[in-house]
CSV table of C-alpha atoms in Angstrom, one decimal:
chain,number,residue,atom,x,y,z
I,1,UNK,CA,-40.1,120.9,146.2
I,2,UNK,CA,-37.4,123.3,145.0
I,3,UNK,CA,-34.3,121.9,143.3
I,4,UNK,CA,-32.7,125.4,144.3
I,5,UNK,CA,-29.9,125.1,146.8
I,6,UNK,CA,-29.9,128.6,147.6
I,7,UNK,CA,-30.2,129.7,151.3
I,8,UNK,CA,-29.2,133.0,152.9
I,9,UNK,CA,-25.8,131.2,153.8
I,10,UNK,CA,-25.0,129.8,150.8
I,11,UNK,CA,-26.1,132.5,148.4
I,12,UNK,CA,-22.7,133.9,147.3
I,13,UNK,CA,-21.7,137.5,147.5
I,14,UNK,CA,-19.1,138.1,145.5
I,15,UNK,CA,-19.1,137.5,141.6
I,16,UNK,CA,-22.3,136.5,141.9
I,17,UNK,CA,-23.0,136.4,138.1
I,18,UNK,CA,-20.6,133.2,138.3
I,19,UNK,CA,-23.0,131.6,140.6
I,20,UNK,CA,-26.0,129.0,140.2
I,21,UNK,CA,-27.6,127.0,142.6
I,22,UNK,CA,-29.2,124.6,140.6
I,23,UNK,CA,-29.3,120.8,142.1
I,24,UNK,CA,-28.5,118.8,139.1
I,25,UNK,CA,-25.5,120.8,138.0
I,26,UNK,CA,-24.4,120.5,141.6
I,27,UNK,CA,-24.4,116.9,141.4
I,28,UNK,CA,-22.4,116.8,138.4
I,29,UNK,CA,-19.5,118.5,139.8
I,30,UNK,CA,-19.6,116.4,143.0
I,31,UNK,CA,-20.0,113.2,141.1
I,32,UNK,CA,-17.5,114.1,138.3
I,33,UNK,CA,-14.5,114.5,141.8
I,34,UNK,CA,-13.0,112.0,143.9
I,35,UNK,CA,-12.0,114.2,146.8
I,36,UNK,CA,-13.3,117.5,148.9
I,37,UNK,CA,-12.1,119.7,151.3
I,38,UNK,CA,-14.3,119.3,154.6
I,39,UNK,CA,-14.1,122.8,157.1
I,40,UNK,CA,-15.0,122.5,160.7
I,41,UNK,CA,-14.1,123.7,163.8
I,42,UNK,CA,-12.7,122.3,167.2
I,43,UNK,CA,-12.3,124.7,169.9
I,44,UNK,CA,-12.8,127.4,167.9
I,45,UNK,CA,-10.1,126.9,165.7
I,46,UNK,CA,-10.8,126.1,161.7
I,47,UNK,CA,-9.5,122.7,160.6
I,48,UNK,CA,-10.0,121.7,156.6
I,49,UNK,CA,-9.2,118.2,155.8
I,50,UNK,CA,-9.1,116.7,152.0
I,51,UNK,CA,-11.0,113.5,152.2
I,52,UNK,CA,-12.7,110.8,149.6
I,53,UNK,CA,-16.6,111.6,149.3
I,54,UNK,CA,-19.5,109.4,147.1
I,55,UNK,CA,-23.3,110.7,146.7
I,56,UNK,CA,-26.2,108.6,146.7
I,57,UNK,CA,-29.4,110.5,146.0
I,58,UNK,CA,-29.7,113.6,148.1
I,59,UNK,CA,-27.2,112.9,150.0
I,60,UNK,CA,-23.3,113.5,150.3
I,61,UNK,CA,-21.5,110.7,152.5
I,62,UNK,CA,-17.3,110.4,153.7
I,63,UNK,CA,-15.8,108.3,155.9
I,64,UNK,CA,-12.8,108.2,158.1
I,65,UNK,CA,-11.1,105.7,160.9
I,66,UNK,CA,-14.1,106.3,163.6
I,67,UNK,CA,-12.0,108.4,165.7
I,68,UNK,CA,-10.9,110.8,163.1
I,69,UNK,CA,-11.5,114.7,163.3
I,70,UNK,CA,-13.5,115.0,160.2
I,71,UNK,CA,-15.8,112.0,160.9
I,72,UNK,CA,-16.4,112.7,165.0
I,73,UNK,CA,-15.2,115.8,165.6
I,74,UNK,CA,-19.2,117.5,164.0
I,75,UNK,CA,-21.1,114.7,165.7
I,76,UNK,CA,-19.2,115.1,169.1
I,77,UNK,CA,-19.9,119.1,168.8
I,78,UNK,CA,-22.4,119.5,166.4
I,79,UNK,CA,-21.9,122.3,163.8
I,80,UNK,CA,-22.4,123.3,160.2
I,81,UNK,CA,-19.7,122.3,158.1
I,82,UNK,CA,-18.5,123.6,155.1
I,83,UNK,CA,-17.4,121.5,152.4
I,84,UNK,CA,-15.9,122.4,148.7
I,85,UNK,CA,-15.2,120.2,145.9
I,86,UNK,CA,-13.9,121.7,143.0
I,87,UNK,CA,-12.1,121.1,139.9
I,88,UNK,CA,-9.2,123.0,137.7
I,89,UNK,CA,-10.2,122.9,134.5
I,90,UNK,CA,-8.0,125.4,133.2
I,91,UNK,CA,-5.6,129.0,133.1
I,92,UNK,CA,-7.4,131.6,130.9
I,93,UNK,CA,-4.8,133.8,129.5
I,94,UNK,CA,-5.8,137.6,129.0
I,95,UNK,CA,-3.6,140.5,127.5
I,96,UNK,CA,-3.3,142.2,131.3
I,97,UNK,CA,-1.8,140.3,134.4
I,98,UNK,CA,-5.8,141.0,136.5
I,99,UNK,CA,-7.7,139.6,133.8
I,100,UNK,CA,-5.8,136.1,134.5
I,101,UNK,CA,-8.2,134.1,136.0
I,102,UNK,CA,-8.8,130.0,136.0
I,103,UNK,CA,-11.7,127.9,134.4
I,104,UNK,CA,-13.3,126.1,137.2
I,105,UNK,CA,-16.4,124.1,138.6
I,106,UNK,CA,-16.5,124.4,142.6
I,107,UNK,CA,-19.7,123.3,144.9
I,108,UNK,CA,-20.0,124.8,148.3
I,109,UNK,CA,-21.7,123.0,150.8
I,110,UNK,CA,-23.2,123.7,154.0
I,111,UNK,CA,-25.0,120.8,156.4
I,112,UNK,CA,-25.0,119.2,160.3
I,113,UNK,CA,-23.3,115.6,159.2
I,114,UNK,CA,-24.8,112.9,160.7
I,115,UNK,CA,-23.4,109.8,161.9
I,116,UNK,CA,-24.7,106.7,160.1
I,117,UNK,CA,-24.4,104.0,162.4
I,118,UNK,CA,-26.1,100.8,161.7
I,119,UNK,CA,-24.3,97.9,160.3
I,120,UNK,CA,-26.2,96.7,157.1
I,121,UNK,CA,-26.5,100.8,155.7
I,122,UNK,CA,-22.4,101.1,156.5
I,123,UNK,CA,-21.7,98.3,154.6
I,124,UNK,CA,-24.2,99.6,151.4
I,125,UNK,CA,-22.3,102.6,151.4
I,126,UNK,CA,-18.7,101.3,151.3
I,127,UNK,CA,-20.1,99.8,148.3
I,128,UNK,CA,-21.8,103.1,146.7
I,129,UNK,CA,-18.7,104.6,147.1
I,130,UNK,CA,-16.4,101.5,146.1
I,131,UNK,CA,-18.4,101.7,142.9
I,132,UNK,CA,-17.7,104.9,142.2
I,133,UNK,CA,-14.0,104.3,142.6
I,134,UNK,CA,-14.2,101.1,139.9
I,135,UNK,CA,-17.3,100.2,139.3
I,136,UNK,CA,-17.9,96.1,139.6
I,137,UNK,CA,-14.7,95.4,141.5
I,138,UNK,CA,-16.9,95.3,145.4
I,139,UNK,CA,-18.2,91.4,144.5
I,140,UNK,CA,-14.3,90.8,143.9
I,141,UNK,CA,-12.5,91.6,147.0
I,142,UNK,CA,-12.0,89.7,150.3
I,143,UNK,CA,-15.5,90.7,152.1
I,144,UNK,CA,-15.7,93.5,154.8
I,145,UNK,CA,-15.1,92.4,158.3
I,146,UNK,CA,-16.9,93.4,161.4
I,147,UNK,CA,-13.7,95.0,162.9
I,148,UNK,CA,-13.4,97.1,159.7
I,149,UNK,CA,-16.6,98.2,159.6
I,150,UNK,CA,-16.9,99.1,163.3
I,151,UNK,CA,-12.9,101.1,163.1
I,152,UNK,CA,-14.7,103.2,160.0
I,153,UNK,CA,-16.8,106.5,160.4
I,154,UNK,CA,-19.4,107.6,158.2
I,155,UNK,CA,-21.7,110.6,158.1
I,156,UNK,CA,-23.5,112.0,155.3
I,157,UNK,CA,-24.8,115.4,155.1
I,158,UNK,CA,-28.3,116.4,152.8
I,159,UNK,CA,-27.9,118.2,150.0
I,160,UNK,CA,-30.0,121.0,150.3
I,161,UNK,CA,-27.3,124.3,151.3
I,162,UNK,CA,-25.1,125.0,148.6
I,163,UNK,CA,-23.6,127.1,145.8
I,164,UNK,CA,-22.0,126.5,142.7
I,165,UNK,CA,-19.6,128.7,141.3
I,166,UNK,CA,-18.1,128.2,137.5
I,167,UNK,CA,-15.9,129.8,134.8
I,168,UNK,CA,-15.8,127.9,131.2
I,169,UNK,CA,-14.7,130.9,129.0
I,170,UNK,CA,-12.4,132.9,127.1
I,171,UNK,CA,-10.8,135.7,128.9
I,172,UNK,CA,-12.4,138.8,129.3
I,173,UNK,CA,-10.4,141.6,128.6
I,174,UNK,CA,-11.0,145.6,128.6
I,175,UNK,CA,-12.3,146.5,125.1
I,176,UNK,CA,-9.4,148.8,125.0
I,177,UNK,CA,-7.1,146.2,125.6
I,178,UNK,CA,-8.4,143.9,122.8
I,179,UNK,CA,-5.4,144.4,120.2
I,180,UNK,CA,-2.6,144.3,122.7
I,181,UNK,CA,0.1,142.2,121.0
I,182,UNK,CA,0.1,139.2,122.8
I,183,UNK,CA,-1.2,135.6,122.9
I,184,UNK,CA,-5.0,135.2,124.8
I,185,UNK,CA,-6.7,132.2,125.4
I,186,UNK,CA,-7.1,128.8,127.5
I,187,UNK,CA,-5.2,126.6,128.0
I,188,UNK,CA,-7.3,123.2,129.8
I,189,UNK,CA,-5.9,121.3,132.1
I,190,UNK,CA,-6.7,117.6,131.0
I,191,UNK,CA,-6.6,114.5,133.6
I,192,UNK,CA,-6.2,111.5,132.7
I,193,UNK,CA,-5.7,107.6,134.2
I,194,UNK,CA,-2.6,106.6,133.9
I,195,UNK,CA,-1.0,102.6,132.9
I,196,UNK,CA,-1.7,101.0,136.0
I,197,UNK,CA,1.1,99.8,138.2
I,198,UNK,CA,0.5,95.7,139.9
I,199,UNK,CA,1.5,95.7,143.0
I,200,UNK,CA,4.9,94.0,142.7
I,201,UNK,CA,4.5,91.6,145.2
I,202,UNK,CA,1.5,90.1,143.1
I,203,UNK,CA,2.6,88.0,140.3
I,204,UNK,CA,-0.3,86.3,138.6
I,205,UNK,CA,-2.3,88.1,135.9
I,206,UNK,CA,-5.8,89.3,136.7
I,207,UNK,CA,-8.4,92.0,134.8
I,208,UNK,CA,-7.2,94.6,135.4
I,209,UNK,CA,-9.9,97.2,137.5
I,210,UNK,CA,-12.5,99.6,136.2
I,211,UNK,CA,-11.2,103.2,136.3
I,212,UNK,CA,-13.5,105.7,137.8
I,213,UNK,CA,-15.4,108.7,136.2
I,214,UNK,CA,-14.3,110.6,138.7
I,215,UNK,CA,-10.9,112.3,139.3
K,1,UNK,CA,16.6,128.6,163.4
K,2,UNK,CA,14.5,124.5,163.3
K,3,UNK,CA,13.3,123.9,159.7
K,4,UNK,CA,10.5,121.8,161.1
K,5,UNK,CA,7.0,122.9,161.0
K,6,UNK,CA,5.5,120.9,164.1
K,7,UNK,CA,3.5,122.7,166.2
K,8,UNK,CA,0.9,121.5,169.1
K,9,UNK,CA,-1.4,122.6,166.5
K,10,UNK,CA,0.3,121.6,163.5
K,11,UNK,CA,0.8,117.8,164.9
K,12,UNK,CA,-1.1,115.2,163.5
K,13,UNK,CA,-2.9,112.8,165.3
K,14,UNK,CA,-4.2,110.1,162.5
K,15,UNK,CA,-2.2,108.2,161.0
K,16,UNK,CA,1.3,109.9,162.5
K,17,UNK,CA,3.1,107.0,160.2
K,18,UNK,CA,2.5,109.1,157.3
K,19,UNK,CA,3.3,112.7,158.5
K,20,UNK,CA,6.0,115.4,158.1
K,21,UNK,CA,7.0,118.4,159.5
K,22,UNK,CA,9.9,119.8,156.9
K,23,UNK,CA,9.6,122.9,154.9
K,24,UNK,CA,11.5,122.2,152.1
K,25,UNK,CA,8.7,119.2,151.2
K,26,UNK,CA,6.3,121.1,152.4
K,27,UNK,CA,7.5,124.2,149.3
K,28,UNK,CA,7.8,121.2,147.2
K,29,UNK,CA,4.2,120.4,147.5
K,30,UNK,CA,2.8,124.1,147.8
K,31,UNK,CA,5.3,124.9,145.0
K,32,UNK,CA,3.3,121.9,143.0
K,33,UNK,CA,-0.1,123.5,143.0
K,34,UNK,CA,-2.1,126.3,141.1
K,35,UNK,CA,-5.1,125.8,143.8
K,36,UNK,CA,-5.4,125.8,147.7
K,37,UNK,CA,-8.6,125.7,150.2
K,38,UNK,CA,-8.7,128.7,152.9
K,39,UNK,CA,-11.0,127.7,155.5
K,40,UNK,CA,-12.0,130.3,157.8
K,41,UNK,CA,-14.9,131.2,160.0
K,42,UNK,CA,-17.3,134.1,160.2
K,43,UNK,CA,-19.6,134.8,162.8
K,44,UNK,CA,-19.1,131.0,164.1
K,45,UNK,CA,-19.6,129.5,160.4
K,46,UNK,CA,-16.9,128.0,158.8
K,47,UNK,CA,-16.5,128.2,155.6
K,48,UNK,CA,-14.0,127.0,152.8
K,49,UNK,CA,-12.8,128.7,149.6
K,50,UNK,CA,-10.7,127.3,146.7
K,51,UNK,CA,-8.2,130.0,145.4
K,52,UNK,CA,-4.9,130.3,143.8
K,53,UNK,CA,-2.2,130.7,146.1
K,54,UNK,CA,1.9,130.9,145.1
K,55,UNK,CA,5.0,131.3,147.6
K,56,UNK,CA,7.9,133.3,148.2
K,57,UNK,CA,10.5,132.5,150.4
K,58,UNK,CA,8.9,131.7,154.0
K,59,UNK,CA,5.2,133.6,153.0
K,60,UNK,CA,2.1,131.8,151.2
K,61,UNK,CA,0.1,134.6,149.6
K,62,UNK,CA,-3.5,134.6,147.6
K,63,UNK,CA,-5.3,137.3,146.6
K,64,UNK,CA,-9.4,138.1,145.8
K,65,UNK,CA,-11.3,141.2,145.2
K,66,UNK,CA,-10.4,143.5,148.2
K,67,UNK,CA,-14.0,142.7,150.0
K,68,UNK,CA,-13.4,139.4,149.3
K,69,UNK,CA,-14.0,137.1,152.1
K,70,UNK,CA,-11.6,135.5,152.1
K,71,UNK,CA,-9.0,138.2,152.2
K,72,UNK,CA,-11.1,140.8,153.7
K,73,UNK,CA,-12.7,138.4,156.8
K,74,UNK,CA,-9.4,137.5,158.6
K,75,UNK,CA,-8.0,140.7,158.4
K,76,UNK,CA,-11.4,142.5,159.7
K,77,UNK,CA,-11.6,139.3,162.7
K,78,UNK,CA,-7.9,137.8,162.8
K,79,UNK,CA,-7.8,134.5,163.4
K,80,UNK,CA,-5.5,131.7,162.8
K,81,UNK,CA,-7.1,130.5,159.1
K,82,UNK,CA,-6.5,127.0,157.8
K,83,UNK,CA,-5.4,126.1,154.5
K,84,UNK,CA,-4.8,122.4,152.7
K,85,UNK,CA,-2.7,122.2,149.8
K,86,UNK,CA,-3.8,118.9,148.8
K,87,UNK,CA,-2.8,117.0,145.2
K,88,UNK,CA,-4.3,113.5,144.1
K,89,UNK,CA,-1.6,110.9,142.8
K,90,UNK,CA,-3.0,107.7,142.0
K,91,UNK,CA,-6.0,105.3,143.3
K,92,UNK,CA,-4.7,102.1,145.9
K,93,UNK,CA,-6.6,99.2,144.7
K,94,UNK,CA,-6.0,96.9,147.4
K,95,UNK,CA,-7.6,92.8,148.2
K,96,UNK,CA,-10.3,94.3,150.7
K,97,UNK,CA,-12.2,97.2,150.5
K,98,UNK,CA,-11.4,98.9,153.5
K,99,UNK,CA,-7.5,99.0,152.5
K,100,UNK,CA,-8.4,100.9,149.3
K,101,UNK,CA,-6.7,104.4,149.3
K,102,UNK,CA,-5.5,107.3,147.4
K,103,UNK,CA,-1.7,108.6,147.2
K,104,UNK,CA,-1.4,111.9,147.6
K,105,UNK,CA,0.8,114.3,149.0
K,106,UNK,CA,-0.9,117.1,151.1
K,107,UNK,CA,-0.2,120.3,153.0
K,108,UNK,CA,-2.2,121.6,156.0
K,109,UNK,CA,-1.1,125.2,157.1
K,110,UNK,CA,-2.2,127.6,160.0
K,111,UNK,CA,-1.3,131.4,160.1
K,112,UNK,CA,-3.2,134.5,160.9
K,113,UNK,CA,-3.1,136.0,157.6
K,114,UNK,CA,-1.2,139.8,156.7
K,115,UNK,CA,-2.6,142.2,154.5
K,116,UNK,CA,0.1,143.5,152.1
K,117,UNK,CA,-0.8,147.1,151.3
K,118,UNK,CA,2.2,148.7,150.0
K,119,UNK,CA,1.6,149.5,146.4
K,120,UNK,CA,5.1,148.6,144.8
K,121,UNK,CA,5.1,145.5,147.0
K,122,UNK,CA,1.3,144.3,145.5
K,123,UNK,CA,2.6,144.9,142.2
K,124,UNK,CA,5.7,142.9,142.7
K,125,UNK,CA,3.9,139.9,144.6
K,126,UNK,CA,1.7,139.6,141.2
K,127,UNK,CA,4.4,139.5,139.1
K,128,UNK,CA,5.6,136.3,141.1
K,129,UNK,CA,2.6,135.1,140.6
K,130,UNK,CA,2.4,135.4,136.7
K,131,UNK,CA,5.7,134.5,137.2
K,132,UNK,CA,4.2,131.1,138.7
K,133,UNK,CA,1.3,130.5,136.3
K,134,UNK,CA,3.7,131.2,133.1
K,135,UNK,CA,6.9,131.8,133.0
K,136,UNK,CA,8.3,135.5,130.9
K,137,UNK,CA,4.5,136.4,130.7
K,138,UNK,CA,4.5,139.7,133.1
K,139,UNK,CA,6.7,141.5,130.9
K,140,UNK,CA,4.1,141.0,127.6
K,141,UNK,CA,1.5,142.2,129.3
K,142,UNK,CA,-0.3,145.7,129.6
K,143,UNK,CA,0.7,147.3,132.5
K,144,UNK,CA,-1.5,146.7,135.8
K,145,UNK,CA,-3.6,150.1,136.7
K,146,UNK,CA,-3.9,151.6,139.9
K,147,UNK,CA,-7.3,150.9,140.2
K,148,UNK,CA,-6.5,147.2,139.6
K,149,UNK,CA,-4.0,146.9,142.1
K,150,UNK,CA,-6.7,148.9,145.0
K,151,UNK,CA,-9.2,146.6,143.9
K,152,UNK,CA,-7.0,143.8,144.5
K,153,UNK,CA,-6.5,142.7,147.9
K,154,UNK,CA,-3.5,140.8,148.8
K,155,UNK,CA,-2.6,138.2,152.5
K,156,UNK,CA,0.2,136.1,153.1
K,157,UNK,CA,0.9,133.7,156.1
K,158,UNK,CA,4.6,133.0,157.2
K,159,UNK,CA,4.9,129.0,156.8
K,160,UNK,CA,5.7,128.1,160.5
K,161,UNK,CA,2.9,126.4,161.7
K,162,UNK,CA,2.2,123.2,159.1
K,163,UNK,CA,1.7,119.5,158.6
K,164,UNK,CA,2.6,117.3,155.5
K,165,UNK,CA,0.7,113.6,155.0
K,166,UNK,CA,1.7,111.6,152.0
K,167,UNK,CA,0.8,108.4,150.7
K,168,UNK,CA,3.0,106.6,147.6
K,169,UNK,CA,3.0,103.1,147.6
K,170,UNK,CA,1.5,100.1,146.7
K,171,UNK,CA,-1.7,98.7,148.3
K,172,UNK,CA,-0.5,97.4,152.3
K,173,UNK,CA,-3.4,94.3,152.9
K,174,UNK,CA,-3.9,92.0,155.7
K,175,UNK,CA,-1.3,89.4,155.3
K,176,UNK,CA,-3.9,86.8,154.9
K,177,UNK,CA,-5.4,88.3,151.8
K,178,UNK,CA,-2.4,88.9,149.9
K,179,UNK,CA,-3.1,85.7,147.5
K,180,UNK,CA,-6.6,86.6,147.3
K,181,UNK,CA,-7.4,86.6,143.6
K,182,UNK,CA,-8.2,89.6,142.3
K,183,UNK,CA,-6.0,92.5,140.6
K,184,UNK,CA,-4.1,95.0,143.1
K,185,UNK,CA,-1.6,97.9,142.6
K,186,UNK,CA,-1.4,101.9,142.2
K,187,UNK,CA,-3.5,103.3,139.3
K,188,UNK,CA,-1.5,106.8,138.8
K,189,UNK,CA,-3.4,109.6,137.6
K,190,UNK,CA,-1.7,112.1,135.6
K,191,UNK,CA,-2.7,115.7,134.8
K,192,UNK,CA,-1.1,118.0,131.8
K,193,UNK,CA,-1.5,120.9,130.1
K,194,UNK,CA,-3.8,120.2,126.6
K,195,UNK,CA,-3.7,121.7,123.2
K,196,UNK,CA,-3.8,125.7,124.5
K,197,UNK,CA,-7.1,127.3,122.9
K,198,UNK,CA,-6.5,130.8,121.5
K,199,UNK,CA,-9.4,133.8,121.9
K,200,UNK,CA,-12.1,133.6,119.0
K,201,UNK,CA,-11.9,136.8,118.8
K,202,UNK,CA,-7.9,136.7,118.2
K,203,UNK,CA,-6.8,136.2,114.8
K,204,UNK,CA,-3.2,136.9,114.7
K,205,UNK,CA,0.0,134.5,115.0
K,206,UNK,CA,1.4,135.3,119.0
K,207,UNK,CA,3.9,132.9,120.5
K,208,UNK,CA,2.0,130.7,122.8
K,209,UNK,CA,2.6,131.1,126.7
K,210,UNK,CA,4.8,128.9,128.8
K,211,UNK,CA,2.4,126.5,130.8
K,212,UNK,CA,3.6,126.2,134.7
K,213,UNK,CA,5.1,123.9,136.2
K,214,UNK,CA,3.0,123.6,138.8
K,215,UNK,CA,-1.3,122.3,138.3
């Protein structure tokens, strides 16, 4: 078994010496975001759609109301989508305007989602991916109803197609360029969870949730 | 002249409640972000690529390596691309699971991408773009080559054809659950600009660079 996510499809072509296909590092940038961008097609035209995503194991999983484009459209017409989740981490400031570039972690994914269907395994998975949104806070809330569950799409594609491109450095500027009399660096991009806001129709005081790793 | 962006295409179909169709919110939001996702297809495959995008007037522009895909693919095939402008605001902690959300605003354009090949007009379109990602910076700056500006390929799309869906409220639950005893409300996340890290290998005292306004 290869942890290697390269494939002739998702082996990148340009910049490649940004590039890594490694399966671990993959998971860390999927795990450390809350949302993607899923890419299909309908008719032959491209649709991409933001969307929530959780991982559990191999496997990367989204849901949607059941009729949605992103959660029916690939299992109605089955097709390879595209998926990317990445994360800004920061501008990288060199001494000429092309040297400018961004700090970044970005996973490209390619798979045939699957529609998971039964009951009991929906329900685990709202769970999986309520704990990654506050972890602890499932066993609080008013329990899942049939209705919901049956309204609510959910495919998962394996892991198993993908690249992962990254920057985490200075710039990189033309040796002859090196002196040029002005400021060069990074500056990060930090995000952070802010003071959370009670819904003002509630009164009482509770714990407040668990913020998520991801963001 | 409509300032609506609504389209067959364009139209949203989930959750209508929460759409728009006007351009001036729609720049607002574009305006907002460093980072966009170009989904596109080739030979059949889609496929979806973060980049960094800025406006002028009507036109959304990004640029890549000239044999970049996704500048070089939809000017060799034209097709109507499809781009999401997306931004996370906050996580909706709501009484029942399935009424958890995220606020967000988000942008979903179509437009059979332009190449812009006039040099003066490149060199102009980059400025607005360092203009974008900090303020006064262009002018510091050593000059931008010829060979950098051909190696540079440049697209815009004329924002006509778009959809804006934004969430920014508190958690909406079932009426029966709203005294169901556990904590709900908005928890806003907030991204800045940290402590700007200068070159290692630049010793000297420069005036740091404006951040953007947009992230």
């Amino acid at each position: 078994m290869s942890d290697s996510l390269e494939t002739p499809l998702s082996k990148v072509k340009r910049g490649p010496n940004r590039a890594q296909y490694d399966k671990e590092t993959a998971f860390n940038i999927i795990d450390s975001a809350l949302m993607c961008h899923v890419g299909q097609t309908k008719n032959g035209q491209v649709f991409v759609t933001p969307t929530c995503h959780w991982r559990e194991g191999d496997y990367f999983y989204w849901h949607a109301h059941s009729k949605a484009r992103n959660v029916k459209g690939p299992i109605d017409e089955p097709e390879k989508v595209c998926i990317n989740i990445s994360q800004l981490d920061g501008l990288v400031m060199a001494r000429s305007a092309m040297h400018h570039s961004v700090n970044y972690r970005s996973v490209t994914l390619f798979g045939v989602p699957e529609l998971i269907d039964e009951k009991e395994e929906k329900v685990r998975q709202f769970k999986v991916f309520l704990d990654k949104v506050s972890p602890g806070r499932w066993e609080t809330l008013r329990p899942v109803s049939d209705i919901e569950i049956k309204a609510t799409g959910l495919v998962r594609i394996k892991i198993e197609e993908a690249s992962i491109k990254m920057r985490a450095e200075p710039p990189i500027d033309d040796p002859e360029d090196i002196d040029w009399p002005v400021w060069a660096g990074v500056i990060p991009l930090e995000k952070k969870w802010a003071d959370a806001e009670q819904d003002p129709i509630q009164t009482e005081a509770y714990a407040l949730p668990i913020n998520p790793n991801a963001s």
